[in-house]
Coordinates of C-alpha atoms in Angstrom, one line a residue:
Y816 CA -21.2 11.1 10.9
A817 CA -21.9 14.3 12.7
G818 CA -19.9 13.5 15.8
I819 CA -16.8 12.3 13.9
G820 CA -16.8 14.5 10.8
W821 CA -13.4 15.8 11.6
L822 CA -12.0 12.3 12.0
L823 CA -13.5 11.3 8.7
A824 CA -12.1 14.4 7.0
L825 CA -8.6 13.6 8.3
H826 CA -8.8 10.0 7.3
G827 CA -10.4 10.7 4.0
V828 CA -8.3 13.6 2.8
F829 CA -5.0 12.1 3.8
G830 CA -5.9 8.6 2.7
A831 CA -7.1 9.9 -0.7
L832 CA -3.9 11.9 -1.1
A833 CA -1.8 8.9 -0.4
L834 CA -3.8 6.9 -2.9
F835 CA -3.3 9.6 -5.5
I836 CA 0.4 10.3 -5.1
A837 CA 1.7 6.7 -4.6
P838 CA 1.4 5.6 -8.2
F839 CA 3.7 8.5 -9.3
Q840 CA 6.3 7.2 -6.9
F841 CA 6.7 4.0 -8.9
S842 CA 7.6 6.0 -12.1
S843 CA 11.3 5.4 -13.0
R844 CA 11.1 8.6 -15.2
L845 CA 10.0 10.7 -12.2
R846 CA 12.7 9.2 -10.0
Q847 CA 15.5 9.7 -12.5
R848 CA 14.5 13.1 -13.9
H849 CA 13.0 14.8 -10.8
I850 CA 14.5 13.3 -7.7
R851 CA 13.5 16.3 -5.5
V852 CA 9.9 15.9 -6.6
H853 CA 10.1 12.1 -5.9
R854 CA 11.5 12.8 -2.4
F855 CA 8.9 15.5 -1.6
M856 CA 6.1 13.2 -2.7
G857 CA 7.6 10.3 -0.7
R858 CA 7.7 12.4 2.4
L859 CA 4.1 13.6 1.8
Y860 CA 3.0 9.9 1.3
I861 CA 4.6 9.0 4.7
F862 CA 2.9 11.9 6.4
C863 CA -0.4 10.9 4.8
V864 CA 0.0 7.3 6.0
A865 CA 1.0 8.6 9.5
V866 CA -2.3 10.5 9.7
A867 CA -4.8 8.3 7.7
A868 CA -3.9 4.9 9.1
P869 CA -4.1 5.6 12.9
V870 CA -7.3 7.7 12.4
S871 CA -9.0 4.8 10.7
I872 CA -9.1 2.9 13.9
P873 CA -11.3 5.2 16.0
V874 CA -13.5 5.7 12.9
A875 CA -14.0 1.9 12.6
V876 CA -14.7 1.7 16.4
I877 CA -17.3 4.5 16.2
L878 CA -19.0 3.6 12.9
G879 CA -18.7 -0.1 13.0
P880 CA -19.7 -2.8 12.3
S881 CA -17.8 -4.2 15.2
V882 CA -16.7 -7.3 13.3
L883 CA -14.5 -5.0 11.2
V884 CA -12.7 -3.1 14.0
M885 CA -9.9 -5.7 14.1
A886 CA -9.7 -5.7 10.3
A887 CA -9.3 -1.9 10.3
T888 CA -6.6 -2.2 12.9
T889 CA -4.8 -4.9 11.0
Q890 CA -4.9 -2.8 7.8
A891 CA -3.7 0.3 9.6
V892 CA -0.8 -1.5 11.3
G893 CA 0.2 -3.2 8.1
W894 CA 0.2 0.1 6.2
I895 CA 2.2 1.9 8.9
V896 CA 4.7 -1.0 9.3
T897 CA 5.4 -1.4 5.6
T898 CA 5.7 2.4 5.0
A899 CA 7.9 2.9 8.0
T900 CA 10.1 0.0 6.9
A901 CA 10.4 1.5 3.4
F902 CA 11.3 4.9 5.0
Y903 CA 14.0 3.2 7.2
C904 CA 15.4 1.4 4.1
V905 CA 15.8 4.6 2.1
R906 CA 17.3 6.5 5.0
T907 CA 19.9 3.8 5.4
G908 CA 20.7 3.6 1.7
R909 CA 19.0 0.3 1.0
I910 CA 17.2 1.5 -2.2
Q911 CA 16.2 -1.9 -3.6
Q912 CA 14.6 -2.9 -0.2
H913 CA 13.0 0.5 -0.1
R914 CA 11.3 -0.1 -3.4
E915 CA 10.2 -3.6 -2.3
W916 CA 8.7 -2.2 0.9
M917 CA 6.9 0.6 -1.0
I918 CA 5.5 -2.2 -3.2
R919 CA 4.2 -3.8 0.0
S920 CA 2.8 -0.5 1.4
Y921 CA 0.6 0.6 -1.5
P922 CA -1.8 -2.4 -1.5
F923 CA -2.7 -1.5 2.1
A924 CA -3.8 1.9 0.8
M925 CA -5.8 0.1 -1.9
V926 CA -7.8 -2.0 0.5
F927 CA -10.4 0.7 0.9
V928 CA -11.0 1.0 -2.9
V929 CA -10.8 -2.7 -3.7
V930 CA -13.3 -3.7 -0.9
R931 CA -15.8 -1.1 -2.1
A932 CA -15.4 -2.2 -5.7
I933 CA -16.0 -5.9 -4.8
F934 CA -18.8 -5.2 -2.4
A935 CA -20.6 -3.1 -5.1
I936 CA -21.2 -6.4 -7.0
P937 CA -24.9 -7.1 -6.2
A938 CA -24.5 -10.8 -5.5
I939 CA -21.8 -10.0 -2.9
A940 CA -23.6 -7.0 -1.5
R941 CA -26.6 -9.3 -0.7
T942 CA -24.4 -11.4 1.6
G943 CA -24.6 -8.6 4.2
E944 CA -22.2 -8.1 7.1
I945 CA -20.7 -11.6 6.9
G946 CA -20.0 -11.0 3.2
L947 CA -18.5 -7.6 3.9
A948 CA -16.2 -9.1 6.6
T949 CA -15.2 -11.9 4.3
V950 CA -14.3 -9.4 1.5
V951 CA -12.4 -7.1 3.8
W952 CA -10.3 -9.9 5.4
S953 CA -9.7 -11.5 2.0
V954 CA -8.5 -8.2 0.5
I955 CA -6.3 -7.5 3.5
A956 CA -4.8 -11.0 3.2
T957 CA -4.1 -10.3 -0.5
A958 CA -2.5 -7.0 0.4
C959 CA -0.2 -8.8 2.8
F960 CA 1.0 -11.6 0.5
L961 CA 0.5 -10.6 -3.1
P962 CA 3.3 -8.0 -3.1
S963 CA 5.9 -10.4 -1.8
F964 CA 4.8 -12.9 -4.5
V965 CA 5.3 -10.2 -7.2
I966 CA 8.7 -9.3 -5.8
A967 CA 9.8 -12.9 -5.7
W968 CA 8.4 -13.5 -9.2
Q969 CA 10.4 -10.6 -10.5
S970 CA 13.5 -12.0 -8.9
L971 CA 12.8 -15.4 -10.5
A972 CA 12.2 -13.9 -13.9
A973 CA 15.5 -11.9 -13.7
S974 CA 17.5 -15.0 -12.6
R975 CA 16.0 -17.2 -15.4
A976 CA 17.5 -15.1 -18.3
P977 CA 21.1 -15.6 -17.3
A978 CA 20.5 -19.3 -16.9
K979 CA 19.5 -19.6 -20.6
V980 CA 22.6 -17.6 -21.6
R981 CA 24.8 -19.9 -19.5
A982 CA 23.3 -23.0 -21.1
V983 CA 23.9 -21.7 -24.6
A984 CA 27.5 -20.8 -23.7
A985 CA 28.1 -24.2 -22.3
D986 CA 27.1 -25.9 -25.6

């Protein structure tokens, strides 16, 4: 770590800050009562992503293992793209889409924590580098697809309630 301490510090500090502040952004109470705080924290989150995500790539290249460099790149790009899309949506007044893209952004931040939690399970840790690569790619895939499933499910649940009301009204 000696040669890349400053890279690790950049990645670690800004990545941890993004992990910490993002859950507050999902609070309806914060958005409604303290919009200026919400906007400040949103800008800070975007800045943290803009620093932590790109820096993760050289860290992965230097520290290895080499089988995870593409995984780190995929995670970084996914995190940047989802966050940038959320930012674009809010800047153009598409608030619902902004929320959906932020829901897609946060799981990319969580990959770091979830992978380490899963790999701490002794049976998985014993699988070595292949097991680590499997866990990392599985968690990244989940970060890609689970948010869209949750968003679609919310939409389905919301559209189901009026259908019941319509059926009762028709009788």
